[in-house]
mmCIF file of C-alpha atoms in Angstrom:
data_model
loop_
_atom_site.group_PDB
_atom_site.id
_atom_site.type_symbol
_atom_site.label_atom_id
_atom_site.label_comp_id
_atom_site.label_asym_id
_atom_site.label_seq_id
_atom_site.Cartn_x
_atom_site.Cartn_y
_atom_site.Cartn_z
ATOM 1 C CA UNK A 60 -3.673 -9.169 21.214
ATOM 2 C CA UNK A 61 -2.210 -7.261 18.563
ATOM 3 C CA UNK A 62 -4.318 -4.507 17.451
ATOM 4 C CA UNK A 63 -4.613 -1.925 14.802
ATOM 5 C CA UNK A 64 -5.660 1.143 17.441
ATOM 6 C CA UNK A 65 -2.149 -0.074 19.279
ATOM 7 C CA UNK A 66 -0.628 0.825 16.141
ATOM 8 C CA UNK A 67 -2.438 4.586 15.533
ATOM 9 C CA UNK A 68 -1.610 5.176 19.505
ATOM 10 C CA UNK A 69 1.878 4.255 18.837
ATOM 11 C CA UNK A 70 2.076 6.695 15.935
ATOM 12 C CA UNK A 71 0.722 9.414 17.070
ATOM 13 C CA UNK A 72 3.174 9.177 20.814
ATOM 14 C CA UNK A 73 6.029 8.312 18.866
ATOM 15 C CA UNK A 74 9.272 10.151 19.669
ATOM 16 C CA UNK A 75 10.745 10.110 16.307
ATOM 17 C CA UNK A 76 9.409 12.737 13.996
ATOM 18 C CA UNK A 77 11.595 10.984 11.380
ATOM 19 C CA UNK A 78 13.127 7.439 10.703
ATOM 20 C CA UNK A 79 14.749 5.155 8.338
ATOM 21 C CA UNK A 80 14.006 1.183 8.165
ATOM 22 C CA UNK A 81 16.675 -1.355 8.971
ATOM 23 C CA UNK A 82 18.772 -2.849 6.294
ATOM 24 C CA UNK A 83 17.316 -6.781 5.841
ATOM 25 C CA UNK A 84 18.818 -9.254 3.626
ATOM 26 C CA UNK A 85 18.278 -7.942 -0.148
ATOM 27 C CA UNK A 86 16.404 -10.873 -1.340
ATOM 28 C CA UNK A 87 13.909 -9.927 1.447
ATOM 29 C CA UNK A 88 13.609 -6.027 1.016
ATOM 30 C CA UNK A 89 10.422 -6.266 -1.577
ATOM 31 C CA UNK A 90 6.977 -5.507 -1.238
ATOM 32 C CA UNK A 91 4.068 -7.929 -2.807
ATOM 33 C CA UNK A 92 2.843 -8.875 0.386
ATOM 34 C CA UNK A 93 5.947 -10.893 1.775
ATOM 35 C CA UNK A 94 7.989 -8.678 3.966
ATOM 36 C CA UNK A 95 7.473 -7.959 7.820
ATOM 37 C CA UNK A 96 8.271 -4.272 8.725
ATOM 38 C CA UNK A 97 10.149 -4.236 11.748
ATOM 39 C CA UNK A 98 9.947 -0.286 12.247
ATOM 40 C CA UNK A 99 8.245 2.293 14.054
ATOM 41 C CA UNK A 100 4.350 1.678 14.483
ATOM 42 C CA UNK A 101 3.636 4.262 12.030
ATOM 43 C CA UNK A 102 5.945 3.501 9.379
ATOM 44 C CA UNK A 103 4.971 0.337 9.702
ATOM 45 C CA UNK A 104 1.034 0.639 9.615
ATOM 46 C CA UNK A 105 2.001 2.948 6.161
ATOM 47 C CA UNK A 106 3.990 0.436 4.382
ATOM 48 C CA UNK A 107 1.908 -2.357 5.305
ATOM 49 C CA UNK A 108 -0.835 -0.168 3.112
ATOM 50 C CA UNK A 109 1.717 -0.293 0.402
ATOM 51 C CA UNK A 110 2.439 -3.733 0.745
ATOM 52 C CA UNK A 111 -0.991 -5.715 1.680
ATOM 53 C CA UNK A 112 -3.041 -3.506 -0.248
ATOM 54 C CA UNK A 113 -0.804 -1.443 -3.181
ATOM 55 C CA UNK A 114 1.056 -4.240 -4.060
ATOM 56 C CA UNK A 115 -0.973 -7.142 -3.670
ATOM 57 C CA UNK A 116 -3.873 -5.213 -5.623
ATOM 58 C CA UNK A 117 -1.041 -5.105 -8.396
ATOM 59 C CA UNK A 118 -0.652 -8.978 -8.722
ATOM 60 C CA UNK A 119 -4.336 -9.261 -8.566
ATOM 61 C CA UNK A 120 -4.346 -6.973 -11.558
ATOM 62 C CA UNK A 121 -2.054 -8.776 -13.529
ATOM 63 C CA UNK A 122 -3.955 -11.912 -13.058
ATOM 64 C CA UNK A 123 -7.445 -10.250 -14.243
ATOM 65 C CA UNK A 124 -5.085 -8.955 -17.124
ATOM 66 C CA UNK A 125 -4.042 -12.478 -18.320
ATOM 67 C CA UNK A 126 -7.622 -13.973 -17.472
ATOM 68 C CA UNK A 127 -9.224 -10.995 -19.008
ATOM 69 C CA UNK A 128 -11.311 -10.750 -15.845
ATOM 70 C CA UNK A 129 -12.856 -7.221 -15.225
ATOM 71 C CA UNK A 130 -13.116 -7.826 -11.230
ATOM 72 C CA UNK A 131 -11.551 -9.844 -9.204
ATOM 73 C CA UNK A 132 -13.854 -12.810 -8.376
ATOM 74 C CA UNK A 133 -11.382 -15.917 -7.241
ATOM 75 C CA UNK A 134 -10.136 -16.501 -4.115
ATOM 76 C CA UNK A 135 -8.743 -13.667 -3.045
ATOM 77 C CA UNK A 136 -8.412 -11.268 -0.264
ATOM 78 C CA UNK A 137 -9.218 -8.170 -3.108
ATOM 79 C CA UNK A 138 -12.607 -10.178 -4.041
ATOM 80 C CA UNK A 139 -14.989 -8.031 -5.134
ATOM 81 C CA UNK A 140 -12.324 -5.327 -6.734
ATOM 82 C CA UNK A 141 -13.327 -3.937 -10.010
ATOM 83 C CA UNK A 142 -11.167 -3.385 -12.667
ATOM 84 C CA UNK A 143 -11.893 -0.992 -15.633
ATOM 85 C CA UNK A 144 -9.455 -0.543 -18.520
ATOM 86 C CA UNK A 145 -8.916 3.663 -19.032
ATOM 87 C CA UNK A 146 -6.474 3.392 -21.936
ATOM 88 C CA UNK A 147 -3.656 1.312 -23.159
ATOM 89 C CA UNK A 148 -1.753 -0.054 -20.133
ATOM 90 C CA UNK A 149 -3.567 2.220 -17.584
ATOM 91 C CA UNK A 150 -6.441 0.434 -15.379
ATOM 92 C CA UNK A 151 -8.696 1.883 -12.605
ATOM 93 C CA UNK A 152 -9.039 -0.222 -9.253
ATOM 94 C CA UNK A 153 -12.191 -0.174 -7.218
ATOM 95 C CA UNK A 154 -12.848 -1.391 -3.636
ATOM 96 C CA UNK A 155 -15.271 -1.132 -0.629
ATOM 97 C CA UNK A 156 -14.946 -4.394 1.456
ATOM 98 C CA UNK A 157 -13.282 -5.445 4.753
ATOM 99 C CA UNK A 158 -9.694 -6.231 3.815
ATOM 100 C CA UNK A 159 -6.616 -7.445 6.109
ATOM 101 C CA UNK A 160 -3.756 -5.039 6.216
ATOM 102 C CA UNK A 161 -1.020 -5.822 8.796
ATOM 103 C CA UNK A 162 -2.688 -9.446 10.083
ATOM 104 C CA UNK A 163 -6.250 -6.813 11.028
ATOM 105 C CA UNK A 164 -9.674 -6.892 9.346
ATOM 106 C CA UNK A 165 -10.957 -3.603 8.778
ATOM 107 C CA UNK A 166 -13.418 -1.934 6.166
ATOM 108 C CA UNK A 167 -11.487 -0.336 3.416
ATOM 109 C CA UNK A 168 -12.020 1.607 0.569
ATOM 110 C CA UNK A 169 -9.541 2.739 -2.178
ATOM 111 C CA UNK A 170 -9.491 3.739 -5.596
ATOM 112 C CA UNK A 171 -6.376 2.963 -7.658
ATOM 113 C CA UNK A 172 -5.070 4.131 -11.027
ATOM 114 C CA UNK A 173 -2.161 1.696 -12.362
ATOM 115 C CA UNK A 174 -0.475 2.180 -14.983
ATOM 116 C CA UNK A 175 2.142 -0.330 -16.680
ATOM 117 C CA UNK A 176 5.340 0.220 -18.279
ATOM 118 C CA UNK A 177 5.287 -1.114 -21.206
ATOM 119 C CA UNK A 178 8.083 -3.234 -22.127
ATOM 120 C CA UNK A 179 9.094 -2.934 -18.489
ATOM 121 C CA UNK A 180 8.623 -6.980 -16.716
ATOM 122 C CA UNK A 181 10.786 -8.584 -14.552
ATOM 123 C CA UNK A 182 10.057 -11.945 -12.371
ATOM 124 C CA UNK A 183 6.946 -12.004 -13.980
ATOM 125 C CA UNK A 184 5.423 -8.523 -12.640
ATOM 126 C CA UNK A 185 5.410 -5.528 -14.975
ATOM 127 C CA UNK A 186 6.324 -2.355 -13.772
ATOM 128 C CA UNK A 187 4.088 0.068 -12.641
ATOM 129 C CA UNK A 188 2.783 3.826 -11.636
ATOM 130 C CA UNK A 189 0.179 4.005 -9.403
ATOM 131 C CA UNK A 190 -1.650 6.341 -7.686
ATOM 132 C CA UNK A 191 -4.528 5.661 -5.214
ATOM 133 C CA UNK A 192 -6.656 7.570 -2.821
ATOM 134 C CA UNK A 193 -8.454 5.618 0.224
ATOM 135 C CA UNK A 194 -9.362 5.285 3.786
ATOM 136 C CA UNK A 195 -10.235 2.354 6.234
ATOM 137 C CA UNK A 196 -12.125 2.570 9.249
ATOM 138 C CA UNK A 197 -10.722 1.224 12.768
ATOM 139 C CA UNK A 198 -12.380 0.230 15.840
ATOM 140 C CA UNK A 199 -13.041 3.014 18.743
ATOM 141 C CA UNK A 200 -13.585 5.580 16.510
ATOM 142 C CA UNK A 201 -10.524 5.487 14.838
ATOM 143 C CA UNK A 202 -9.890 5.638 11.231
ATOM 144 C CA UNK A 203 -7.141 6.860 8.307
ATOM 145 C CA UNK A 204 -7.059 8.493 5.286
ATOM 146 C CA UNK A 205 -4.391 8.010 3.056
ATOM 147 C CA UNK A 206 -3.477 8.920 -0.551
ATOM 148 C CA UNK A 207 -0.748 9.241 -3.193
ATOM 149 C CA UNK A 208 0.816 12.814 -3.226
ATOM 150 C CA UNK A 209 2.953 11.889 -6.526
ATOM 151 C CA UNK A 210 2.574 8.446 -8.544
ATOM 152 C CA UNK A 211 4.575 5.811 -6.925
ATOM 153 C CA UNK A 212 6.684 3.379 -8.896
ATOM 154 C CA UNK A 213 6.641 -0.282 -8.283
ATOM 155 C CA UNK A 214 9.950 -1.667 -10.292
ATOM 156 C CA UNK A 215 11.418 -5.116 -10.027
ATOM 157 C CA UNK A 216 15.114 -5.272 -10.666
ATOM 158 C CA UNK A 217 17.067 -8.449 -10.197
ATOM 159 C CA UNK A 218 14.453 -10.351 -8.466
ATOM 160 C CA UNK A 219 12.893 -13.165 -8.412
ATOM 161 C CA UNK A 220 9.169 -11.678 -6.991
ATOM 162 C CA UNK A 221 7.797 -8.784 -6.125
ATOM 163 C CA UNK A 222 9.208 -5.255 -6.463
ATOM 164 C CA UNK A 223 12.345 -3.846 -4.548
ATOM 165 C CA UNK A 224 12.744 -0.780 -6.109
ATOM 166 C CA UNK A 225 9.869 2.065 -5.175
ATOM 167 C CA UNK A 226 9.813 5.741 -5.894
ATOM 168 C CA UNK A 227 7.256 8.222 -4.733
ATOM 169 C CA UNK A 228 5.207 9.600 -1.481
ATOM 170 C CA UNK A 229 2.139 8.236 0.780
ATOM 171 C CA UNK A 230 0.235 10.736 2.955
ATOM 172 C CA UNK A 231 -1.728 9.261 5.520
ATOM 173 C CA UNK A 232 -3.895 11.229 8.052
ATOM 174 C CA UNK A 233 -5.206 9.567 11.147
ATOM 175 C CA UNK A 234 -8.736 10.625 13.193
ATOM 176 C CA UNK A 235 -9.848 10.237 16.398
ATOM 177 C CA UNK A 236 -13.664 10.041 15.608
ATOM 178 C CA UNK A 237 -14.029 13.706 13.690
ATOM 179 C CA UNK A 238 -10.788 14.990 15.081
ATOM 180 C CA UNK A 239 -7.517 14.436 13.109
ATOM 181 C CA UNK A 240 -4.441 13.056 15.238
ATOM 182 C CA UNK A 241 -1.983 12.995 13.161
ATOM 183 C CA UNK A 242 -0.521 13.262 9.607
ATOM 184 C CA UNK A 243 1.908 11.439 8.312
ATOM 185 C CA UNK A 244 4.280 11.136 4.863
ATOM 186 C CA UNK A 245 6.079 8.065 3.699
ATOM 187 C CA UNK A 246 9.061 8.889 1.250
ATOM 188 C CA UNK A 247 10.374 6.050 -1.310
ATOM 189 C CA UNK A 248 13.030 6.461 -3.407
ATOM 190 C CA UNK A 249 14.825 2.867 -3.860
ATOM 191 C CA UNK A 250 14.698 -0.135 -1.300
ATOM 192 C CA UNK A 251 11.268 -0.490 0.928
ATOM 193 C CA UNK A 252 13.573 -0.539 3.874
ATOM 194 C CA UNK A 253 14.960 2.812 2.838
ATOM 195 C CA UNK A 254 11.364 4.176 3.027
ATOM 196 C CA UNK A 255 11.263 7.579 4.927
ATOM 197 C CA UNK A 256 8.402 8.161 7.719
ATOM 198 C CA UNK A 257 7.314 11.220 8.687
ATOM 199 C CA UNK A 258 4.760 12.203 10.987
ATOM 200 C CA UNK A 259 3.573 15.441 13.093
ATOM 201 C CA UNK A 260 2.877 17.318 10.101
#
């Protein structure tokens, strides 16, 4: 049974200090909650955070937007996620609620600044600047921490959902009950699968 502690043990043995993702078909190599990462356990668990959680709590945004909805409160995994409006085209994101990142169910809790680029929309998304600070608790004592160390940019170019084209960093540090394991740093600067993973730090 696949688990999420699996994944933590993985990252914190892991040989690599450093790796790149594979190269998937283009049409594939987007974020928005679509994509498997086939990668190193770490990398993995990190951009499933941007994926499952960053980007999906984008398109859950954009709905509220349209609606005018200030939380989230269809049928959604981000039910229960408040939205407030902090100036023109910049929104806060609020949530404390179990939430399924990488096919697990685990508490979570995140806050998320987004900000859209205005005249910037492509397949329907807008593009964004986000940054976010959070942290989700695991079983056995395990848990993460992980925030934005610069805004990262969710662009769609060319496509026909999602966003392909990300810019910015993810830190993530991972505990053993009180005792950190391991800190890790996911780099983007174009293509998800050309995400940089880092860990050991």
């Amino acid at each position: 049974m696949k688990k999420i502690i699996i994944i933590f043990a993985a990252a914190v043995m892991a040989l690599c200090a450093c790796s790149k993702g594979y190269t998937p078909d283009s049409s594939y190599d987007v974020v928005g909650g679509k994509t498997s990462y086939k990668y190193s356990a770490g990398r993995t668990y990190m951009m499933c955070i941007v994926d499952d959680l960053m980007a999906c709590a984008l398109e859950d945004l954009e709905i509220a937007i349209k609606e005018g909805k200030t939380s989230v409160n269809w049928a959604s995994r981000f039910n229960g996620m408040e939205i407030t409006k902090e100036a023109d085209d910049k929104w806060q994101l609020t949530f404390s609620n179990p939430l399924t990142i990488g096919g697990s169910l685990y508490d979570t809790t995140f806050k998320m600044m987004a900000e859209r680029i205005v005249d910037q929309q492509n397949n329907g998304h807008a593009n964004w600047v986000v940054e976010i600070t959070g942290s989700r608790i695991e079983q056995k004592g395990y848990r993460c921490t992980f925030e934005s160390i610069d805004p990262i940019s969710f662009n769609a170019n060319g496509i026909s959902s999602g966003w392909n084209d990300l810019h910015g960093t993810l830190s993530m540090n991972v505990y053993e009950k009180d005792k950190i394991k391991d800190r890790c740093l996911l780099t983007m600067d174009g293509r998800p699968s050309d995400a940089t993973f880092m860990r050991g730090l």
